[in-house]
Coordinates of C-alpha atoms in Angstrom, one line a residue:
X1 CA 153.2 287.6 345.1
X2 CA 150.3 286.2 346.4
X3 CA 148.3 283.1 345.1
X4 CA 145.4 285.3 345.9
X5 CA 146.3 288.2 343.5
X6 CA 146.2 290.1 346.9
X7 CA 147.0 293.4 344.8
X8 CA 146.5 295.6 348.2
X9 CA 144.8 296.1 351.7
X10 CA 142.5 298.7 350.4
X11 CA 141.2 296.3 346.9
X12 CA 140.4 294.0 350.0
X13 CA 138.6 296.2 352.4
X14 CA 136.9 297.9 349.8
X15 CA 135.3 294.7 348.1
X16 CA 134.3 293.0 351.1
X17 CA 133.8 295.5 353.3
X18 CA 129.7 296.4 353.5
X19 CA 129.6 300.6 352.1
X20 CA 128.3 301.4 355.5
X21 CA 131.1 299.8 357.7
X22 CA 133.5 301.1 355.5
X23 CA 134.3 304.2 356.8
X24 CA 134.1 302.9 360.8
X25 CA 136.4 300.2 360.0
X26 CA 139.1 302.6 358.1
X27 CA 138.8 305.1 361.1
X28 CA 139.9 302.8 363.1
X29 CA 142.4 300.9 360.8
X30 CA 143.8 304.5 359.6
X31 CA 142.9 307.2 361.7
X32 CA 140.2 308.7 359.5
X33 CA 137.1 307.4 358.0
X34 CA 137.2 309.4 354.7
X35 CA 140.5 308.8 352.4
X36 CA 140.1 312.3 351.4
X37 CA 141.5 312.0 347.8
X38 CA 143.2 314.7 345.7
X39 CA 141.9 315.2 342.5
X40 CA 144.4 315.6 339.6
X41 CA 143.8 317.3 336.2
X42 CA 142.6 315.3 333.0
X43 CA 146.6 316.1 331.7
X44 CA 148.2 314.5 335.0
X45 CA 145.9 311.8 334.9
X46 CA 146.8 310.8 330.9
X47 CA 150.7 311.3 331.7
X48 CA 150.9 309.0 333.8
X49 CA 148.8 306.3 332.3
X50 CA 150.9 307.3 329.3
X51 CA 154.2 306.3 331.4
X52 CA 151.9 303.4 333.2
X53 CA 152.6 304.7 336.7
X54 CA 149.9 303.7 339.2
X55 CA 148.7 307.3 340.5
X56 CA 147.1 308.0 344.2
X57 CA 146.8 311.1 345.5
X58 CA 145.8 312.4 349.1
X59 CA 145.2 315.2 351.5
X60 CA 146.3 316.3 355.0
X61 CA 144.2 319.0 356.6
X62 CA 145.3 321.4 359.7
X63 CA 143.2 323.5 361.7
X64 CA 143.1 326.8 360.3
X65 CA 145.1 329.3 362.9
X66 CA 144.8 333.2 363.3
X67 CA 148.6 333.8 363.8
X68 CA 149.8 331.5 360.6
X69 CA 149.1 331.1 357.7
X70 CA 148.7 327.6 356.3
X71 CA 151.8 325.8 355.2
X72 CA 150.9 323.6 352.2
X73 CA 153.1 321.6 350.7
X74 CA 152.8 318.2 348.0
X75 CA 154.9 315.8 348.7
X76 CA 155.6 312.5 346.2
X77 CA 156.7 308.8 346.8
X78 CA 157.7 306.7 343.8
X79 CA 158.0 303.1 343.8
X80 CA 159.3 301.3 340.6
X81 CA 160.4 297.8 339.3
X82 CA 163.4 297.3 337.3
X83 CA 162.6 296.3 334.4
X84 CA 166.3 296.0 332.4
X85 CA 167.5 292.2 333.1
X86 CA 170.3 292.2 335.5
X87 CA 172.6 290.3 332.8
X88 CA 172.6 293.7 330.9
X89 CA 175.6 295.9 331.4
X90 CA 175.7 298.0 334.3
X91 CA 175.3 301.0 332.3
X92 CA 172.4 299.9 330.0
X93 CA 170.5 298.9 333.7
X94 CA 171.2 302.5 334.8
X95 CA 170.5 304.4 331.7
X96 CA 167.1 302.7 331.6
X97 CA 166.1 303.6 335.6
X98 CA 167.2 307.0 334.8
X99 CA 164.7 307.9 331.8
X100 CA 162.0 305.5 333.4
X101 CA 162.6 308.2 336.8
X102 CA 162.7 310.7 334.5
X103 CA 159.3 310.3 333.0
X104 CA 157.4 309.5 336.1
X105 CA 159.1 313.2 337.3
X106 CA 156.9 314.3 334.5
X107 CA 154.0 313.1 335.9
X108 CA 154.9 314.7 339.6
X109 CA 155.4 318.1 338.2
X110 CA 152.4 317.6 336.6
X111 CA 150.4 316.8 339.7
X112 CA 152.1 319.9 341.2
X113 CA 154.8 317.8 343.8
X114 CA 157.0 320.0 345.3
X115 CA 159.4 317.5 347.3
X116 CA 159.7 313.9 345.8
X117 CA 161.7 310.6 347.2
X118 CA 163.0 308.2 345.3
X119 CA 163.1 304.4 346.6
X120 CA 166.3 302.8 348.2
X121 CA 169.0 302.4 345.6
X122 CA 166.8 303.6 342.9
X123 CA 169.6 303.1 340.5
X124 CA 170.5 299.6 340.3
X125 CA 169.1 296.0 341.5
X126 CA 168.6 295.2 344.7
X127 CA 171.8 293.2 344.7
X128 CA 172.7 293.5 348.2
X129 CA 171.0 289.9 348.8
X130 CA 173.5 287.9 346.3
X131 CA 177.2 288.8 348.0
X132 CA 178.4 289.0 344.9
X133 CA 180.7 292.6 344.5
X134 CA 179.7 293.1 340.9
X135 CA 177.1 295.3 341.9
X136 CA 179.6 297.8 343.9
X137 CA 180.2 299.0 340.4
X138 CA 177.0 301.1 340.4
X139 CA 178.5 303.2 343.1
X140 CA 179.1 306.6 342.4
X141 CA 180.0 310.6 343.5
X142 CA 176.9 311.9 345.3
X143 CA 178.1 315.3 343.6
X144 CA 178.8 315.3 340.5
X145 CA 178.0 311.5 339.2
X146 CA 175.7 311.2 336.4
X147 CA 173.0 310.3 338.8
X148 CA 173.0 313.5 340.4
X149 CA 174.0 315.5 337.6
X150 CA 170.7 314.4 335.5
X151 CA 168.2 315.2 338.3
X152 CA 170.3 318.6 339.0
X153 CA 168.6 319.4 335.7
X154 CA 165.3 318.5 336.4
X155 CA 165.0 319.5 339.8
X156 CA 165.5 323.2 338.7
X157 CA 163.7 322.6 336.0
X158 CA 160.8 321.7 337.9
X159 CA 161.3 323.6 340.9
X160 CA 161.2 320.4 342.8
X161 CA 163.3 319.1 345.7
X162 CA 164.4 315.6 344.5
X163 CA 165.9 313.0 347.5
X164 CA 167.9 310.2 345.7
X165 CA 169.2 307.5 347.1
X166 CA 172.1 305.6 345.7
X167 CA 174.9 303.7 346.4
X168 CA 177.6 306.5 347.2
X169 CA 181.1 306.1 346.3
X170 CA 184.0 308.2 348.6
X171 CA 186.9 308.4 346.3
X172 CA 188.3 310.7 349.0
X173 CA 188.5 307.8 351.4
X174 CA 189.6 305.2 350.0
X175 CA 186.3 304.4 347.3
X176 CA 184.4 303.4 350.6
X177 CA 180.8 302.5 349.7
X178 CA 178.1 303.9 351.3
X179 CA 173.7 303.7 350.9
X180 CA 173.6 307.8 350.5
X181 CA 170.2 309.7 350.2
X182 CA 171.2 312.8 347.8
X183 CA 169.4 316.0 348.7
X184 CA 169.0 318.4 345.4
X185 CA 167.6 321.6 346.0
X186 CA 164.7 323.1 343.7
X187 CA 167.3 324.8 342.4
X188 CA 169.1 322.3 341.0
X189 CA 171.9 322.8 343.8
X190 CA 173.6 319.7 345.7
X191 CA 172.5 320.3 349.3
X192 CA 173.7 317.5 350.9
X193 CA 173.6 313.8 351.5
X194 CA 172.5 311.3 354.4
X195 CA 174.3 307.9 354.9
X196 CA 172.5 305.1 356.5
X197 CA 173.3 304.4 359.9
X198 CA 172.2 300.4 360.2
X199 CA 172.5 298.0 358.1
X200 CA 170.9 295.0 358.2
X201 CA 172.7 291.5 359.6
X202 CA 169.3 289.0 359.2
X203 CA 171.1 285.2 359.0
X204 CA 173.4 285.4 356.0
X205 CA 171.9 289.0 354.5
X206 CA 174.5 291.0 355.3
X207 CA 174.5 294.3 353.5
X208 CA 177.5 295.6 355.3
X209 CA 179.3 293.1 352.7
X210 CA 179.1 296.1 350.5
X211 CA 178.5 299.2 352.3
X212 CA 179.7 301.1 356.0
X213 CA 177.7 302.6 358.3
X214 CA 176.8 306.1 357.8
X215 CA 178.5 309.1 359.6
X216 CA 176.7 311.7 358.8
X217 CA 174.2 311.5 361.8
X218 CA 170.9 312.8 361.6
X219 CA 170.8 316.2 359.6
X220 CA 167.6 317.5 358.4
X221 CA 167.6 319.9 355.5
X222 CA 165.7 323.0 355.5
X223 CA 164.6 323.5 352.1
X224 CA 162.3 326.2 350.6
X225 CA 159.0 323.4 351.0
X226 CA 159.7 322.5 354.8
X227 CA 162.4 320.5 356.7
X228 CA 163.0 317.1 355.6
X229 CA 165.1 313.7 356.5
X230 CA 165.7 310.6 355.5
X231 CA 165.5 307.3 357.4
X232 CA 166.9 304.7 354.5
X233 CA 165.4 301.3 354.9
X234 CA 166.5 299.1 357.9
X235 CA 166.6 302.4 360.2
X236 CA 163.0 302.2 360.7
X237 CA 163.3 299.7 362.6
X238 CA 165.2 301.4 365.4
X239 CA 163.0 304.1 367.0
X240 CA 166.3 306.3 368.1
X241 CA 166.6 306.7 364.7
X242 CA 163.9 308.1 364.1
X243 CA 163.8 310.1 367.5
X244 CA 167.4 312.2 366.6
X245 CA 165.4 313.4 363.1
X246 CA 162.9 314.6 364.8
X247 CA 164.7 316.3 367.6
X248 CA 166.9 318.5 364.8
X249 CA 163.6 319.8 363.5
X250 CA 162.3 317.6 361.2
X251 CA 158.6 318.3 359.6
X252 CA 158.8 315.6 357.0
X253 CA 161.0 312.6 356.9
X254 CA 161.1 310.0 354.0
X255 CA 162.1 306.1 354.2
X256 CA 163.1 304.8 351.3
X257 CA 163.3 301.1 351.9
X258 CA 163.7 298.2 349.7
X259 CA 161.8 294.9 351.3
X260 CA 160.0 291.9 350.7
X261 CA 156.6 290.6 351.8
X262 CA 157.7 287.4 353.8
X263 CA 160.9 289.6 355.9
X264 CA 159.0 292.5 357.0
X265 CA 155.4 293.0 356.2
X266 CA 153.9 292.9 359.3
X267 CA 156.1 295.6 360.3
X268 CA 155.4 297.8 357.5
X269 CA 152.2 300.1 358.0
X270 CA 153.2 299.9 361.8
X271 CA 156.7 301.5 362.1
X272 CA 156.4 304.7 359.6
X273 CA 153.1 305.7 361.5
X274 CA 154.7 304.9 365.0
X275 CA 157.5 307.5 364.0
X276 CA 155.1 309.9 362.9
X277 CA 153.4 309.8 366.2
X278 CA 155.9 309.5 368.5
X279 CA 158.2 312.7 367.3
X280 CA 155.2 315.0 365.9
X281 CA 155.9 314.5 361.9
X282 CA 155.1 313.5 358.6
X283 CA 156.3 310.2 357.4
X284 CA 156.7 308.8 354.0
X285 CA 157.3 305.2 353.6
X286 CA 158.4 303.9 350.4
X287 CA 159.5 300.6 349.1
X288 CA 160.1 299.1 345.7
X289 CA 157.5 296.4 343.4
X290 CA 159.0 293.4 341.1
X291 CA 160.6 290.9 341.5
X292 CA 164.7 290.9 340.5
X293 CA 166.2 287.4 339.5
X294 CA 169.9 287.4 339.0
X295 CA 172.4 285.0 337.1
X296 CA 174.0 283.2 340.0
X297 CA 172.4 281.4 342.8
X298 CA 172.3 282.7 346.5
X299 CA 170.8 282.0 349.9
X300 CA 169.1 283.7 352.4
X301 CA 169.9 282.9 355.8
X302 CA 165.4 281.7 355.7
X303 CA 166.3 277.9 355.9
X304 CA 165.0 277.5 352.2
X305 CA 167.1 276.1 349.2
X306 CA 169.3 279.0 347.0
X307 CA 167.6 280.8 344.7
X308 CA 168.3 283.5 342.1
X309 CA 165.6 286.3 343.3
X310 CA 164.8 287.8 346.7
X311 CA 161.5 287.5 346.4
X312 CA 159.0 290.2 345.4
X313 CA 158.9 293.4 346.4
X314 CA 155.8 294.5 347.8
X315 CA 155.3 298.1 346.9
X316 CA 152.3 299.3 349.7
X317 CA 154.1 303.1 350.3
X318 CA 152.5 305.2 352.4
X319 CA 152.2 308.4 354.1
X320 CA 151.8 308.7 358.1
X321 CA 150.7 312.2 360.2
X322 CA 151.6 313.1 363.3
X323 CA 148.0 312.5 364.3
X324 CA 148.1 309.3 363.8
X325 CA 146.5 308.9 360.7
X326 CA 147.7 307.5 357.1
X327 CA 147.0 307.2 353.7
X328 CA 146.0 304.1 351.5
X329 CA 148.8 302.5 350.3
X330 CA 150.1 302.4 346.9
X331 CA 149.7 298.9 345.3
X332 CA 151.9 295.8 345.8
X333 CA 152.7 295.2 342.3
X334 CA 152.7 298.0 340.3
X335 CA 154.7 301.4 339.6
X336 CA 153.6 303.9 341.2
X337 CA 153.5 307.5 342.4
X338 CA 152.1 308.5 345.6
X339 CA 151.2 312.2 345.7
X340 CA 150.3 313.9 349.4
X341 CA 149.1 317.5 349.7
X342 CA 149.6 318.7 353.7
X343 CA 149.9 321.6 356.2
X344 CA 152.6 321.3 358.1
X345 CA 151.3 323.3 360.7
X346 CA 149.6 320.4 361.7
X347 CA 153.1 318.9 363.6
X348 CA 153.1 321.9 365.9
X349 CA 149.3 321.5 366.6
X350 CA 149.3 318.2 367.4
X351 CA 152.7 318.6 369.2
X352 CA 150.3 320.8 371.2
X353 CA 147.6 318.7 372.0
X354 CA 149.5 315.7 373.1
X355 CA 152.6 316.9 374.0
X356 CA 155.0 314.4 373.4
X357 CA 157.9 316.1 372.9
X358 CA 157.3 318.5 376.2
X359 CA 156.8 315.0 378.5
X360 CA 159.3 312.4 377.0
X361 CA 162.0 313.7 379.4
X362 CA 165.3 313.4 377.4
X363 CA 167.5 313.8 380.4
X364 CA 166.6 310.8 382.1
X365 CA 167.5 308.2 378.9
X366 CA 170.3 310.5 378.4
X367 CA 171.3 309.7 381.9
X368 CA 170.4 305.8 381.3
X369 CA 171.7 305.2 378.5
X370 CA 174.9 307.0 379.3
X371 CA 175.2 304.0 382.0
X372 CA 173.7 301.2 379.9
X373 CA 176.6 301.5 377.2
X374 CA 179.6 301.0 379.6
X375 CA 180.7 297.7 380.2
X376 CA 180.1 297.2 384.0
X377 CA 176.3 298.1 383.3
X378 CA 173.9 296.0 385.4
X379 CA 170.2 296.0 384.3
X380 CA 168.1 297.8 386.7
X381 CA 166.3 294.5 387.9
X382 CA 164.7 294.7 391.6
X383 CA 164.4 290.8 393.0
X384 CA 162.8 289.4 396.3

């Protein structure tokens, strides 16, 4: 963290921002000048100071339409540390994400969520960054493993859609790994999973040391609160990837993301809100706070000497709209959930007014890249 106990961007523009800039300065930094909070109840509010969970809550509007009705829905981020030292056994580590999930859950329900997203591999360290195989034991069945099992509970329970991303293990093939994103219907049914389709190769971080490559594609899942999909983590980075969601129908997709200030920062409040504009939905970025140290020392392909943490986390999730504009971000250091009231008819209005979708001309990068991906491809490069 900081040496400046930079906590987050809006603690900075708030404090030194004069009150009657404020609002010019966040219309043009977000897209509106007014955060336009939600308000919770007095309960909500002492729950999740109870379970010391940071809460922000905000709202979407739509223009109100005389053929439809609006389509609200409240949508939740969590971000979490882990707390359990990564010495314990693997099953004391778990246990303790699961009932520290399970009371912030209390505090969504509370606040009236009706689809919530869990970060990257919410169920173990981020040990990815050490190489070390040890971690492959938190790997489970997206099914029926006592990840999904516990929140099959709750989400019926709670009439909430819960997305949970873990480390999936395929005893049918072989016990190949993947980085899965669990779909559980308000119901409490399984609904289906989405694997990651890049992993990240930056220097000598090399998650693919662990997991494949998903092959699941791009499926959204039409649930009773809207359509939803998941880009996990390093897949924001790739703008197709976020394209093929929103061209199978997407209204809402979540990216849960694990990633440190000093790797991708600058990139963070810039890719989720990109997506969002570019394919005409809602995006909810979400990355995990702390800072993880683990026994054995590792490097990081950065040029600096080993060390036995990754660095810290830096939280800051965040909600874009396909108008362009976002929330405030959750802090960089503390748990937190991120609540997000919206009308989804907003992606067909704005769909609408800029039409994006009708102008971006598939067919033609069909065409191209159809050409750029065989092996006598030549640029299309016009010299004197």
């Amino acid at each position: 963290m900081s040496d400046t106990n930079f906590k987050s961007l809006e603690d900075v523009l708030n404090k030194h921002i004069p009150s009657e800039e404020l609002g010019e300065v966040k219309r043009v930094l977000y897209g509106r000048s007014d955060d336009n909070e939600l308000k919770f109840s007095d309960e909500t509010i002492s729950l999740a100071k109870d379970v010391d969970v940071e809460l922000k809550g905000y709202v979407f509007n739509a223009r109100k339409e005389d053929l439809r009705r609006p389509r609200i829905v409240r949508v939740a981020a969590i971000q979490n540390t882990v707390d359990i030292p990564t010495t314990a056994p693997i099953h004391v580590q778990r246990d303790a994400l699961h009932e520290k999930i399970s009371n912030i859950l209390r505090v969504a329900v509370s606040a009236g969520v009706n689809i919530v997203c869990l970060q990257e591999a919410w169920t173990m360290p981020f040990g990815f960054c050490t190489r070390e195989k040890i971690w492959c034991e938190f790997a489970e069945d997206v099914e029926n493993g006592p990840t999904t099992n516990m929140l099959k509970e709750l989400a019926k329970q709670y009439n909430m859609v819960i997305i949970s991303p873990i480390l999936e293990r395929d005893s049918d093939h072989h016990d190949t790994i993947f980085n899965t994103a669990v779909v559980i219907s308000n119901t409490g049914a399984y609904i289906g999973k989405h694997r990651k389709n890049h992993i990240p190769r930056v220097g000598d971080f090399n998650e693919s040391s662990y997991y494949f490559e998903g092959d699941t594609g791009h499926p959204v899942f039409e649930t009773q609160f809207g359509r939803i999909g998941i880009n996990i983590c390093y897949g924001r980075h790739h703008p197709q990837n976020w394209m093929m969601f929103g061209i199978n129908g997407a209204e809402i997709v979540f990216n849960p993301s694990a990633t440190v200030g000093a790797l991708s920062e600058p990139l963070w409040g810039i890719e989720a809100r990109n997506a969002a504009i570019a394919n005409g939905y809602f995006a909810v970025a979400i990355n995990r706070v702390g800072t993880e140290v683990f026994p054995n020392e590792f490097t990081s392909g950065n040029g600096l000497p080993a060390h036995k943490d990754f660095g810290p986390f830096y939280g800051s999730s965040y909600v874009a709209a396909p108008d362009g504009s976002r929330t405030p971000g959750l802090s960089r250091d503390k748990n937190g959930l991120l609540v997000v009231e919206m009308d989804l008819n907003l992606c067909r209005q704005v769909k609408d007014f800029w039409g994006f979708q009708m102008t971006q001309r598939l067919p033609l990068y069909a065409e191209s890249l159809a050409k750029a991906i065989k092996p006598d491809y030549k640029p299309q490069i016009i010299r004197e």
